[in-house]
mmCIF file of C-alpha atoms in Angstrom:
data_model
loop_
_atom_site.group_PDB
_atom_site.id
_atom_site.type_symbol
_atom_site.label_atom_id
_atom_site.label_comp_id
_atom_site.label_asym_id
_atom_site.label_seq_id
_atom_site.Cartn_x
_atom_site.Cartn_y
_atom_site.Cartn_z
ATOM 1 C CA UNK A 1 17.265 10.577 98.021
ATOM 2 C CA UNK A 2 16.513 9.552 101.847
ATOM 3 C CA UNK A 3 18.789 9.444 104.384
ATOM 4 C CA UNK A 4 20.470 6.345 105.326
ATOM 5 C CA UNK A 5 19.358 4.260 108.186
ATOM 6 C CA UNK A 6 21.189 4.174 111.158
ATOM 7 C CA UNK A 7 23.157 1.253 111.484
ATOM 8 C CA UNK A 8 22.573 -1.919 114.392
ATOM 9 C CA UNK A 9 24.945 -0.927 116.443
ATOM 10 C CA UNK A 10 23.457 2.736 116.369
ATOM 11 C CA UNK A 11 19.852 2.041 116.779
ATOM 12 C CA UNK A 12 21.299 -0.142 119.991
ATOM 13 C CA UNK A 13 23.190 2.656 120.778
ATOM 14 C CA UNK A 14 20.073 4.925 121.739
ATOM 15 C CA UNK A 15 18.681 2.650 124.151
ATOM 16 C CA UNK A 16 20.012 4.602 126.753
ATOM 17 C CA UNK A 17 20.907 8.742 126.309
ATOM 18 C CA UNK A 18 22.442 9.939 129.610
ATOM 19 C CA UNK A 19 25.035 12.469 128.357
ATOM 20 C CA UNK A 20 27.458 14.520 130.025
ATOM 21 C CA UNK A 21 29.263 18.227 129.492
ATOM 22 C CA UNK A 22 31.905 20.248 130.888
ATOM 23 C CA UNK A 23 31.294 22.582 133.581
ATOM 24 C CA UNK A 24 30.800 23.058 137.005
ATOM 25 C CA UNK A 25 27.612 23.707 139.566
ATOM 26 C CA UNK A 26 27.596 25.048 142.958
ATOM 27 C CA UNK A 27 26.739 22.373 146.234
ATOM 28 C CA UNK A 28 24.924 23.500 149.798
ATOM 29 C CA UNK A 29 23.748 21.115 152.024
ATOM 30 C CA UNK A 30 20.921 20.736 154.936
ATOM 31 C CA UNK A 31 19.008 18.930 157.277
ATOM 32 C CA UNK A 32 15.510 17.750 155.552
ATOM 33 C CA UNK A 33 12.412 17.854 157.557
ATOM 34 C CA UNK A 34 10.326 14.352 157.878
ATOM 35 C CA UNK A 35 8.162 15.592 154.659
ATOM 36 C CA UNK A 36 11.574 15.958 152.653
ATOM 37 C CA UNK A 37 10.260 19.645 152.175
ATOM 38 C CA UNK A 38 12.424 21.689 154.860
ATOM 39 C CA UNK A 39 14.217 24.488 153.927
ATOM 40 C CA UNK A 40 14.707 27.059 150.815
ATOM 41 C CA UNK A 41 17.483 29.158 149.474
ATOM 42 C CA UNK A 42 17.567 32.563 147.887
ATOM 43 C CA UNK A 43 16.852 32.740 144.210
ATOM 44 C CA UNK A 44 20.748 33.250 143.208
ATOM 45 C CA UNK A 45 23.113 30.227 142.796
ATOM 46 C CA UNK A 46 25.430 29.741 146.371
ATOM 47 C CA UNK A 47 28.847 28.784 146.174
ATOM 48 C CA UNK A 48 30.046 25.390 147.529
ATOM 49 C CA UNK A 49 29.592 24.989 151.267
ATOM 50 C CA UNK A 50 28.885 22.314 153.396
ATOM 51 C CA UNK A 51 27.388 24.645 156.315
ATOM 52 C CA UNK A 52 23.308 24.441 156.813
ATOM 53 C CA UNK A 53 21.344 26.916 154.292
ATOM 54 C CA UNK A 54 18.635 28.673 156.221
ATOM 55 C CA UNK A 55 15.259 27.056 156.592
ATOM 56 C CA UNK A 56 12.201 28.129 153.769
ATOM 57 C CA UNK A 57 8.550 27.508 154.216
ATOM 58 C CA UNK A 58 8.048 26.693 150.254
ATOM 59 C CA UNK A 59 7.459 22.679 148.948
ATOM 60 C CA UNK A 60 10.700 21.237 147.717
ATOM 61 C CA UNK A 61 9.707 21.870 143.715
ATOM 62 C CA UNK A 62 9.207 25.573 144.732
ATOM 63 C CA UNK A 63 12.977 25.534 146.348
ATOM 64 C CA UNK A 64 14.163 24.156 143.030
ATOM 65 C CA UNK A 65 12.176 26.540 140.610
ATOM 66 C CA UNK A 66 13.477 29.149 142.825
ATOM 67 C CA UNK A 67 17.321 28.110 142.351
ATOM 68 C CA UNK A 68 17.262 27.935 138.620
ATOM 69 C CA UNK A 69 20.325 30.581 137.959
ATOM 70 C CA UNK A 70 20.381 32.970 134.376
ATOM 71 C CA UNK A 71 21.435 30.522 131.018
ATOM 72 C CA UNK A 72 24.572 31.580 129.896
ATOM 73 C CA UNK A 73 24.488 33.159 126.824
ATOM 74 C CA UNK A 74 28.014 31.504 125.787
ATOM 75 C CA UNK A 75 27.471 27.605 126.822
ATOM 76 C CA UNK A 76 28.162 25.232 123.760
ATOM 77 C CA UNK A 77 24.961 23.238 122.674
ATOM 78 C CA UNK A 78 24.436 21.045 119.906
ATOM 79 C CA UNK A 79 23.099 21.958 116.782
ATOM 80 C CA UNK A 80 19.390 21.529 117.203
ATOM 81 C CA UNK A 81 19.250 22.273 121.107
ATOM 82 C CA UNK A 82 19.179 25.305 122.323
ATOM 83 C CA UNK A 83 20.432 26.380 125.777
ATOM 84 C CA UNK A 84 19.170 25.921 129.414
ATOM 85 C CA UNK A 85 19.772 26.346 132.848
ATOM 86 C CA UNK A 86 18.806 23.885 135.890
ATOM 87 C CA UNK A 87 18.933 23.438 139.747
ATOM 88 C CA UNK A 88 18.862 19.938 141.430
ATOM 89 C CA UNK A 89 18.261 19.118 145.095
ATOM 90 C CA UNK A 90 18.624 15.871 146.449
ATOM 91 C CA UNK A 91 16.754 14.796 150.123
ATOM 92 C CA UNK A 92 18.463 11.872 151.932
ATOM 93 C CA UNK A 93 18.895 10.689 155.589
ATOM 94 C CA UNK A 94 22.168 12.887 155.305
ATOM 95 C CA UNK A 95 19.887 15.983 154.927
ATOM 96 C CA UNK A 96 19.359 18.055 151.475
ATOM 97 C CA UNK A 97 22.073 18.994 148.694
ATOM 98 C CA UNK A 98 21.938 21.709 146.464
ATOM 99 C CA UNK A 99 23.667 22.453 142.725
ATOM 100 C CA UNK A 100 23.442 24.620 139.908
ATOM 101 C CA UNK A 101 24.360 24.927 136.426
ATOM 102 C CA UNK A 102 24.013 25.268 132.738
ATOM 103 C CA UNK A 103 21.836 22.919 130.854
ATOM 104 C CA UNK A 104 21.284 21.496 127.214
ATOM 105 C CA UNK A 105 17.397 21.238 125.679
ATOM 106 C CA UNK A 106 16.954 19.068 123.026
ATOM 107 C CA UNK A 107 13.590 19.149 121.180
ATOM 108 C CA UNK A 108 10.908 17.157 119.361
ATOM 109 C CA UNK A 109 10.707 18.851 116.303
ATOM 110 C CA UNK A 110 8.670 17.498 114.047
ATOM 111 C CA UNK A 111 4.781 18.950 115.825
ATOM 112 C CA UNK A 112 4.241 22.694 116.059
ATOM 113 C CA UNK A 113 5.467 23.858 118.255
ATOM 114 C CA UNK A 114 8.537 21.876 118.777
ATOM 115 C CA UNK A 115 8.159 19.638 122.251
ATOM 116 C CA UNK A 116 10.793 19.305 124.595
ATOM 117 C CA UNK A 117 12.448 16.148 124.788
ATOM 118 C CA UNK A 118 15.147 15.898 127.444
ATOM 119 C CA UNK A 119 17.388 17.799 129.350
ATOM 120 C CA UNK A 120 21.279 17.276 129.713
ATOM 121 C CA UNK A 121 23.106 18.896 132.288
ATOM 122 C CA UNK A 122 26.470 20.160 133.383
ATOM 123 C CA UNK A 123 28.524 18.437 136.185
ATOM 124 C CA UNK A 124 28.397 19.223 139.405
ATOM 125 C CA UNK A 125 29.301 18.332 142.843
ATOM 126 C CA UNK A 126 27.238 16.867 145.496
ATOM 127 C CA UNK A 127 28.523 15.152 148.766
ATOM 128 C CA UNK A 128 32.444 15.154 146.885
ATOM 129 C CA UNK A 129 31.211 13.083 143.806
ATOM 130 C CA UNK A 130 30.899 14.840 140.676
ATOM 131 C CA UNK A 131 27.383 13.967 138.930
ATOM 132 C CA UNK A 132 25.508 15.013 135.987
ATOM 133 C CA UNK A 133 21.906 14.493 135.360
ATOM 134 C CA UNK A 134 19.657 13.473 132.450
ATOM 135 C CA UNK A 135 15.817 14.112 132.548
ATOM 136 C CA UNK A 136 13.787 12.237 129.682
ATOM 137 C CA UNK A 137 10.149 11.878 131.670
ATOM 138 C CA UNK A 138 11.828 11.216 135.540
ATOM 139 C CA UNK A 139 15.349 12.485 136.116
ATOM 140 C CA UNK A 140 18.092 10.006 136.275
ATOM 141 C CA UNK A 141 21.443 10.772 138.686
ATOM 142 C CA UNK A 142 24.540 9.872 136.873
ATOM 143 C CA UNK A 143 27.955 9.687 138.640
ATOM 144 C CA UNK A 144 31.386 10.119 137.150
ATOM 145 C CA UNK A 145 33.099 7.049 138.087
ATOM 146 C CA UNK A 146 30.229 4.972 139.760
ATOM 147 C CA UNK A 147 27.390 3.093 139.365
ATOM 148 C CA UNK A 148 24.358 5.913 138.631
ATOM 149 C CA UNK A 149 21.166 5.895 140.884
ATOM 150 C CA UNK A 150 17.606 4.726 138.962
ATOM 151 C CA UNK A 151 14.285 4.789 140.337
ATOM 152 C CA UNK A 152 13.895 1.815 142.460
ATOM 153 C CA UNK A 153 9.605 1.757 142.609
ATOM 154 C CA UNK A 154 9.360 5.211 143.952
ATOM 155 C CA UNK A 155 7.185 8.333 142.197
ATOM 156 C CA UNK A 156 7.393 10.137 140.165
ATOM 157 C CA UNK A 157 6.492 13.669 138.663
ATOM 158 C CA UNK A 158 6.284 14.442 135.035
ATOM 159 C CA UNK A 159 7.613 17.816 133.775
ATOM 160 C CA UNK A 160 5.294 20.537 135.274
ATOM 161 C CA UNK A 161 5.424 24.429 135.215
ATOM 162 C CA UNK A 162 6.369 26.588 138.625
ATOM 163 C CA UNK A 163 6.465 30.444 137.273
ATOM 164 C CA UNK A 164 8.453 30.282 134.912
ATOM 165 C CA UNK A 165 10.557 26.924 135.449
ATOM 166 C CA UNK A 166 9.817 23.483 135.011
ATOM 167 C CA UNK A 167 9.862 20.716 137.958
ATOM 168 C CA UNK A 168 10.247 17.239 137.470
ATOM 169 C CA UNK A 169 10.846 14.646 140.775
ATOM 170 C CA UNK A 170 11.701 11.436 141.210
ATOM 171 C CA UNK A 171 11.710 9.706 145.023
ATOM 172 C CA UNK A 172 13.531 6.340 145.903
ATOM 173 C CA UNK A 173 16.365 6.308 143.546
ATOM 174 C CA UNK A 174 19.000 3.966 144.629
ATOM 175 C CA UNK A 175 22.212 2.691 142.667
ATOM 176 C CA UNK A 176 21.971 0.115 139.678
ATOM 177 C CA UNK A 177 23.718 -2.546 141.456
ATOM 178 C CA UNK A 178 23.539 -4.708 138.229
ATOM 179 C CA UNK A 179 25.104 -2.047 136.500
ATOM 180 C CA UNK A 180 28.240 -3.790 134.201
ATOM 181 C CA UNK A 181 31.730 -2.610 135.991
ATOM 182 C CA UNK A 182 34.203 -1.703 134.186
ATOM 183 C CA UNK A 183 37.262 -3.344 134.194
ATOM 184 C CA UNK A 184 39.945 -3.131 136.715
ATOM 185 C CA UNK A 185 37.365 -1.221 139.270
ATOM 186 C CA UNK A 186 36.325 -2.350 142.374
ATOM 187 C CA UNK A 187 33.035 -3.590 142.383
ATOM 188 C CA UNK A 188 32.195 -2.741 146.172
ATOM 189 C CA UNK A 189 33.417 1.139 145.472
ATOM 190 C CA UNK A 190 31.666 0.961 141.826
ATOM 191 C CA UNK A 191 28.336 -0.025 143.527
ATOM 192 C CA UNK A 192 28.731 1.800 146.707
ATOM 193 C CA UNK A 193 26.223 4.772 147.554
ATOM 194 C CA UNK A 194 26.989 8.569 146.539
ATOM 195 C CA UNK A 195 29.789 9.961 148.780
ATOM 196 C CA UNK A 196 30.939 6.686 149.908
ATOM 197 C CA UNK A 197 28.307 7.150 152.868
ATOM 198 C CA UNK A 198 25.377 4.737 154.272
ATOM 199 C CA UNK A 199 23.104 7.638 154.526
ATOM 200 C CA UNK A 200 22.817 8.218 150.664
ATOM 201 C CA UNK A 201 21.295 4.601 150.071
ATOM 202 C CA UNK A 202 18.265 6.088 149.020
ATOM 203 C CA UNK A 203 17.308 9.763 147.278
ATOM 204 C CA UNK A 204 15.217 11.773 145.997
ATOM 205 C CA UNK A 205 15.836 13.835 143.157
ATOM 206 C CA UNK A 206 14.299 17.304 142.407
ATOM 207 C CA UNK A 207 15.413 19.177 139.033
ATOM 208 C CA UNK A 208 13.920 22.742 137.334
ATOM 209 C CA UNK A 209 14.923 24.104 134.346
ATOM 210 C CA UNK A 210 14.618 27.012 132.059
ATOM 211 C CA UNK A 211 15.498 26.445 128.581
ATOM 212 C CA UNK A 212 15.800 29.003 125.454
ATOM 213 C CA UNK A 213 12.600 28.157 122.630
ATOM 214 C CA UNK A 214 13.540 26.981 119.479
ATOM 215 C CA UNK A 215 13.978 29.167 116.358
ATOM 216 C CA UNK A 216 12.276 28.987 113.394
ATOM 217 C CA UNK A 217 8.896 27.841 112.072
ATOM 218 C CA UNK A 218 7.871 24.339 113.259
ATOM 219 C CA UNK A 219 8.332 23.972 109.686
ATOM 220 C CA UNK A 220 11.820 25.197 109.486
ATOM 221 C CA UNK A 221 12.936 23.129 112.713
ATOM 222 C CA UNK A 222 11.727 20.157 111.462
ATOM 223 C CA UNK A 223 13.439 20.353 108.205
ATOM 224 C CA UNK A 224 16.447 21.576 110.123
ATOM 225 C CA UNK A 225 16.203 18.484 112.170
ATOM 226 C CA UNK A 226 15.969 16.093 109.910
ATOM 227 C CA UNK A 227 18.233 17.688 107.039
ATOM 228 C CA UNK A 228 21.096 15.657 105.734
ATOM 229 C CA UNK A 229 23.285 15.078 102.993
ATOM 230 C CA UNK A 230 22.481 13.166 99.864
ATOM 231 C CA UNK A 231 24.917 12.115 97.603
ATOM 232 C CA UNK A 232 26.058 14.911 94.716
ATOM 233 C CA UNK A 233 25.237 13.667 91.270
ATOM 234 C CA UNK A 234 26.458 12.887 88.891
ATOM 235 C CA UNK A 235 29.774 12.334 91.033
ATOM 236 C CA UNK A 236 32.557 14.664 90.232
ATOM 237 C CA UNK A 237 35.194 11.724 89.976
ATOM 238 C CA UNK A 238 34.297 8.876 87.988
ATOM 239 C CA UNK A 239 34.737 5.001 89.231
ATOM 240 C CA UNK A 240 33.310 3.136 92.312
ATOM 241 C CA UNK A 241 34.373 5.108 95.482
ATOM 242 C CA UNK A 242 36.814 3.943 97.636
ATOM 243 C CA UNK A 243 36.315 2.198 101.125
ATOM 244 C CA UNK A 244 35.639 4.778 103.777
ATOM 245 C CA UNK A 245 38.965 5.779 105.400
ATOM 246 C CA UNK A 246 39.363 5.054 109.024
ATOM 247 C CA UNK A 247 38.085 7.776 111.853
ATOM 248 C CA UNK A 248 41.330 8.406 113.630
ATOM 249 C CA UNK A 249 41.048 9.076 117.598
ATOM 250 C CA UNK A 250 44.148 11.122 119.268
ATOM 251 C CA UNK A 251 45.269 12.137 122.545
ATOM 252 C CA UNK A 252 48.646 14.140 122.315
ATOM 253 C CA UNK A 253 51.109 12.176 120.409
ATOM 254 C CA UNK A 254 49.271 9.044 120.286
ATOM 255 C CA UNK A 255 46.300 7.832 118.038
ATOM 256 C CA UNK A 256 44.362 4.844 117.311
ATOM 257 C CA UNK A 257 42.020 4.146 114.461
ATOM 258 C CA UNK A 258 38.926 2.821 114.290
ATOM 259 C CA UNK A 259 37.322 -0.850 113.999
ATOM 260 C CA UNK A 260 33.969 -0.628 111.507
ATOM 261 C CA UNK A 261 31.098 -2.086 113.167
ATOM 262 C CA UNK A 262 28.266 -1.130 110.516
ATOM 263 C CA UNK A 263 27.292 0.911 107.920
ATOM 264 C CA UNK A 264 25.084 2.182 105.485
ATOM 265 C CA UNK A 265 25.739 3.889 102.385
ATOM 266 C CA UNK A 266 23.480 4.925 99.768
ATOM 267 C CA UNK A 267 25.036 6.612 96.457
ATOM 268 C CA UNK A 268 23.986 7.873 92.999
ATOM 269 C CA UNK A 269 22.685 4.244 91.556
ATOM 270 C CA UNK A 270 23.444 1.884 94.468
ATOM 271 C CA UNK A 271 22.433 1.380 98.508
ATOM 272 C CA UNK A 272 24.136 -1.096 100.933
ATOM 273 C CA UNK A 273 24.327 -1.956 104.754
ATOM 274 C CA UNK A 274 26.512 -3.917 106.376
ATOM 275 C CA UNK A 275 26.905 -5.236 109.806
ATOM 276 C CA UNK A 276 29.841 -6.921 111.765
ATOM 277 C CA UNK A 277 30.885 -8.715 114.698
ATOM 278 C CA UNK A 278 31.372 -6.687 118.324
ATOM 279 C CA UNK A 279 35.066 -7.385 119.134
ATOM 280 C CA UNK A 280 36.675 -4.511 121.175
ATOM 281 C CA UNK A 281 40.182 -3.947 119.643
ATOM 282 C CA UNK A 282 43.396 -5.380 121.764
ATOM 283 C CA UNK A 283 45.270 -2.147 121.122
ATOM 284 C CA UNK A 284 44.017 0.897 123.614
ATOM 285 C CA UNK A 285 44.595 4.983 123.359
ATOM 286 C CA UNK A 286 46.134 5.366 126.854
ATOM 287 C CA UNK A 287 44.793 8.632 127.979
ATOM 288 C CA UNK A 288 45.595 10.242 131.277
ATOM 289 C CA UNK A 289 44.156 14.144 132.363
ATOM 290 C CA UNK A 290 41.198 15.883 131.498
ATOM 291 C CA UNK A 291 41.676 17.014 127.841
ATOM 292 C CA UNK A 292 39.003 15.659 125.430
ATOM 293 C CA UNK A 293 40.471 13.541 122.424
ATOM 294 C CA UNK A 294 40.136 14.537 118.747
ATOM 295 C CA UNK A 295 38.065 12.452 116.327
ATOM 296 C CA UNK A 296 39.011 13.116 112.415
ATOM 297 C CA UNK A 297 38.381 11.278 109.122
ATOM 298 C CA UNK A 298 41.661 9.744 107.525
ATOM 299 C CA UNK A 299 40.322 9.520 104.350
ATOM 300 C CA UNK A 300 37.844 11.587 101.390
ATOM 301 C CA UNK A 301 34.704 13.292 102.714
ATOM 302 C CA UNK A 302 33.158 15.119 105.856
ATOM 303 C CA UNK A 303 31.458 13.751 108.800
ATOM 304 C CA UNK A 304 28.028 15.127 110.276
ATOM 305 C CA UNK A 305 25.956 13.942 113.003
ATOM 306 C CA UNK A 306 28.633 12.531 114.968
ATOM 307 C CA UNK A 307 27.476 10.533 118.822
ATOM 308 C CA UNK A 308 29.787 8.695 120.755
ATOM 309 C CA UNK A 309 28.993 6.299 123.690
ATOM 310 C CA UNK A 310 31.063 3.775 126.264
ATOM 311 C CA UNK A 311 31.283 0.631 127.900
ATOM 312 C CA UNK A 312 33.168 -1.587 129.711
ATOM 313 C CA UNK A 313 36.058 -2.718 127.411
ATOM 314 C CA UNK A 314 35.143 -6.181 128.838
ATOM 315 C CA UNK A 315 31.721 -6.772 127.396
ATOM 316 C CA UNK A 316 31.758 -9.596 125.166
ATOM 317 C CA UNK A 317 28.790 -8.734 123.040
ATOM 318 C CA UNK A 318 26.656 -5.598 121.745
ATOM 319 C CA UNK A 319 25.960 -3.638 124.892
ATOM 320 C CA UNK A 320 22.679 -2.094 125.444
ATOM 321 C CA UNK A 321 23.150 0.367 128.853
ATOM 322 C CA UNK A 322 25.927 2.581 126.759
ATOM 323 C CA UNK A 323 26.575 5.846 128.123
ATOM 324 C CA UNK A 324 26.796 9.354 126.145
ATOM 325 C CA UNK A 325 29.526 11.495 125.650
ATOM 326 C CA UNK A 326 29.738 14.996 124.803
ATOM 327 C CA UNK A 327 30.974 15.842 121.486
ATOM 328 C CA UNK A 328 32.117 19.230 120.249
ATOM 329 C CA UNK A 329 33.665 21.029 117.209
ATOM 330 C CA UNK A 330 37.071 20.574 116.744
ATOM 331 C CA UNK A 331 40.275 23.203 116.410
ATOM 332 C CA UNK A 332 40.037 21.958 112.669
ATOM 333 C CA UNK A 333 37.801 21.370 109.377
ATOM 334 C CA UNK A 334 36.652 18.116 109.592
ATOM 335 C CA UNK A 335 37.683 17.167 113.377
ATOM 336 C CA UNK A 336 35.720 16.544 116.521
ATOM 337 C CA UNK A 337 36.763 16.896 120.015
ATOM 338 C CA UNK A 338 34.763 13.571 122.378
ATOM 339 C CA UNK A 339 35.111 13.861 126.176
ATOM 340 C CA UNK A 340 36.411 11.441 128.258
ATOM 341 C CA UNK A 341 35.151 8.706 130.088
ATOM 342 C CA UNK A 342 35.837 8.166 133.665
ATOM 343 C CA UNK A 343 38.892 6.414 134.742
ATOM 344 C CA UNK A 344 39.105 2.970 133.434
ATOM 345 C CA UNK A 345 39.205 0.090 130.233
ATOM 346 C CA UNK A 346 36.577 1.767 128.108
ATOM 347 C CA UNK A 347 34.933 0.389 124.550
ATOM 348 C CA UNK A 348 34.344 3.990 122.806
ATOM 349 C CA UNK A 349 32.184 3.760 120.134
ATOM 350 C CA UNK A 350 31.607 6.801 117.370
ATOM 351 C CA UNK A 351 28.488 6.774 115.258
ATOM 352 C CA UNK A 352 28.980 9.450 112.479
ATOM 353 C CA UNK A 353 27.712 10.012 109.164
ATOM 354 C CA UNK A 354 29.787 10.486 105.899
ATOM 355 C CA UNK A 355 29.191 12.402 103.226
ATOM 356 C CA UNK A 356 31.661 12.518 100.306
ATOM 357 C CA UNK A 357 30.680 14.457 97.181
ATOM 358 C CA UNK A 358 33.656 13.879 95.342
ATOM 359 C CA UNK A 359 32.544 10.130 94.747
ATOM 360 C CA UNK A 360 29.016 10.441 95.010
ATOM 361 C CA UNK A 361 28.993 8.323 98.384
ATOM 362 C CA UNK A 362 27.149 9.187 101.687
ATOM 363 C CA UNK A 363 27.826 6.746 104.381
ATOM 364 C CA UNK A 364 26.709 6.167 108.136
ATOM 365 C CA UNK A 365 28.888 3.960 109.728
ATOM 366 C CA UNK A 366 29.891 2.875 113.463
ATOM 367 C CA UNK A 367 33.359 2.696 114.797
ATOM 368 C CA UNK A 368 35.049 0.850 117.856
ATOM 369 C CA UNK A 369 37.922 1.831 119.705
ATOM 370 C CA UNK A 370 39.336 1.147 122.762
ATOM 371 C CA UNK A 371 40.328 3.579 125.137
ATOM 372 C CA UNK A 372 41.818 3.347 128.668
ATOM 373 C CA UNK A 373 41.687 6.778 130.985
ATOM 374 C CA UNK A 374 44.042 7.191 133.708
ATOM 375 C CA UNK A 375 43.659 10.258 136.378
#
């Protein structure tokens, strides 16, 4: 038995991977010489300052392989990354900025040996914003509760080796003014540059990383990776299975549940898919703090593989610029913990898969909820 396709609303939903983790990262600041090459640190992570570091004589890639701190041993990853560690400087008219922190490395894992894919990062601060950073092929600055920066015609670097870090760099990144705003922002602060300041219009961004191998035969890996359940036959209860029960989000004392958006199913003698409208519901999960909600399944079965992704609760049809949010184990069997969005009227959308052996039923489907974050 294969493994269900993914859903529309799922294979839109990976358009665009920029995800985000808890944590922090440690900030230093500048000035940048005309070259945008000025200055190195010492090898060890600095704590926050906004005081000049002293001035280096090494290229600005060689300043970032240098900063890369020690990968925790403890930081949650996904199953099927391992974990990493990264350093980021950015070089603007206001000078340089410095950060550190833990990283996620998600692999290719179906060559031998496995190929890196991307890297995910921790936040951190730079110039009072807090920002996390996604590196595909060219890294990509993402802020909290702004518009992110994207390469604007500039060049860029491809992953390459310094000792034993990798550099990637990307000049000219400015902010995606046509980025959608979410509702209720200001579009002039949502847009503006990073730090509210006129001398961040334009950046470049320098990132190394170190990043824990794989385990496992390339074999192994890419069974591991591509692994999922099929439905148990015969079923152990007799009779067509019932409809999938709801995925129930909760913050505190409150809960929503979710709106279907697609699915596909596939069980012992039948297969299905089915695909709906994109409505946004009219009733919203207030949320206010930092707390991640909990995600759990009101109804028969287990989920696996679960992604979940926002937009502006305004959009009126299938968005394709979705952002990623981090999603963990939960306190319970069966439950999920999904970080929060940034402040604002948020369409949250959960992808998960479905596997319920009782009926002989595994099901991917796509959920819609609306969610609106206070802070």
């Amino acid at each position: 038995m294969t493994r269900p396709k993914l859903g529309l609303a799922a294979a839109v939903l990976v358009v665009l991977v920029i995800l985000a983790g808890c944590g922090s990262g440690t900030t230093t600041t500048q000035p940048a010489g005309s070259d945008g090459s000025a200055g190195t640190t010492a090898s060890t992570p600095t704590h926050s300052s906004d005081e000049p570091t002293p001035p280096a004589s090494g290229s600005v890639e060689e300043d970032t392989a240098a900063l890369v701190p020690p990968i925790d041993p403890a930081h949650d990853v996904r199953a099927q990354a391992t974990r990493g560690a990264f350093a980021l400087i950015v070089i603007g008219e206001f000078g340089r900025a410095e950060a550190t922190g833990q990283a996620e490395c998600m692999w290719g894992r179906d060559v031998s040996p496995a190929a890196f894919q991307s890297l995910d990062t921790t936040p951190v601060t730079l110039l009072g914003e807090q920002v996390v950073l996604n590196v595909d092929h060219t890294p990509t600055l993402n802020r909290s509760e702004a518009a992110r920066y994207i390469p604007k015609g500039g060049l860029s670097w491809d992953p390459t080796p310094i000792g034993d870090a990798v550099v990637a760099r990307s000049t000219d990144l400015e902010v995606d003014t046509g980025a959608a705003v979410p509702g209720g922002a200001d579009p002039s602060t949502y847009t503006a540059n990073l730090g509210g300041r006129a001398d961040t219009a334009s950046l470049d961004v320098t990132v190394a990383w170190r990043c824990e191998q794989p385990s496992g035969s390339a074999n192994e890996t890419a069974a591991a990776a591509t692994e999922a359940p099929t439905p148990v036959c015969p079923p152990r209860l007799p009779g067509s299975p019932p409809p999938v029960g709801a995925l129930v989000l909760d913050s505190g004392t409150a809960q929503v549940d979710g709106v279907k958006f697609s699915s596909d199913f596939v069980t012992c003698t039948d297969d299905g898919a089915a695909d709906g409208d994109w409505a946004v519901p009219d009733s919203a999960l207030a949320v206010s703090g930092s707390a991640p909600m909990t995600l759990s399944l009101g109804g028969p079965g287990s989920m696996f593989d679960v992604t979940a992704f926002y937009a502006p609760a305004s959009t009126d049809t299938t968005p394709t610029n979705m952002l990623t949010l981090g999603v963990h184990p939960g306190p319970s069997t069966n439950s999920y913990l999904v970080d929060l969005p940034p402040a604002g009227d948020w369409a949250l959308v959960v992808n998960t898969g479905i596997a319920d052996a009782d009926h002989g039923r595994v099901e991917n489907a796509t959920f819609i909820y609306r969610v609106q974050v206070a802070r």
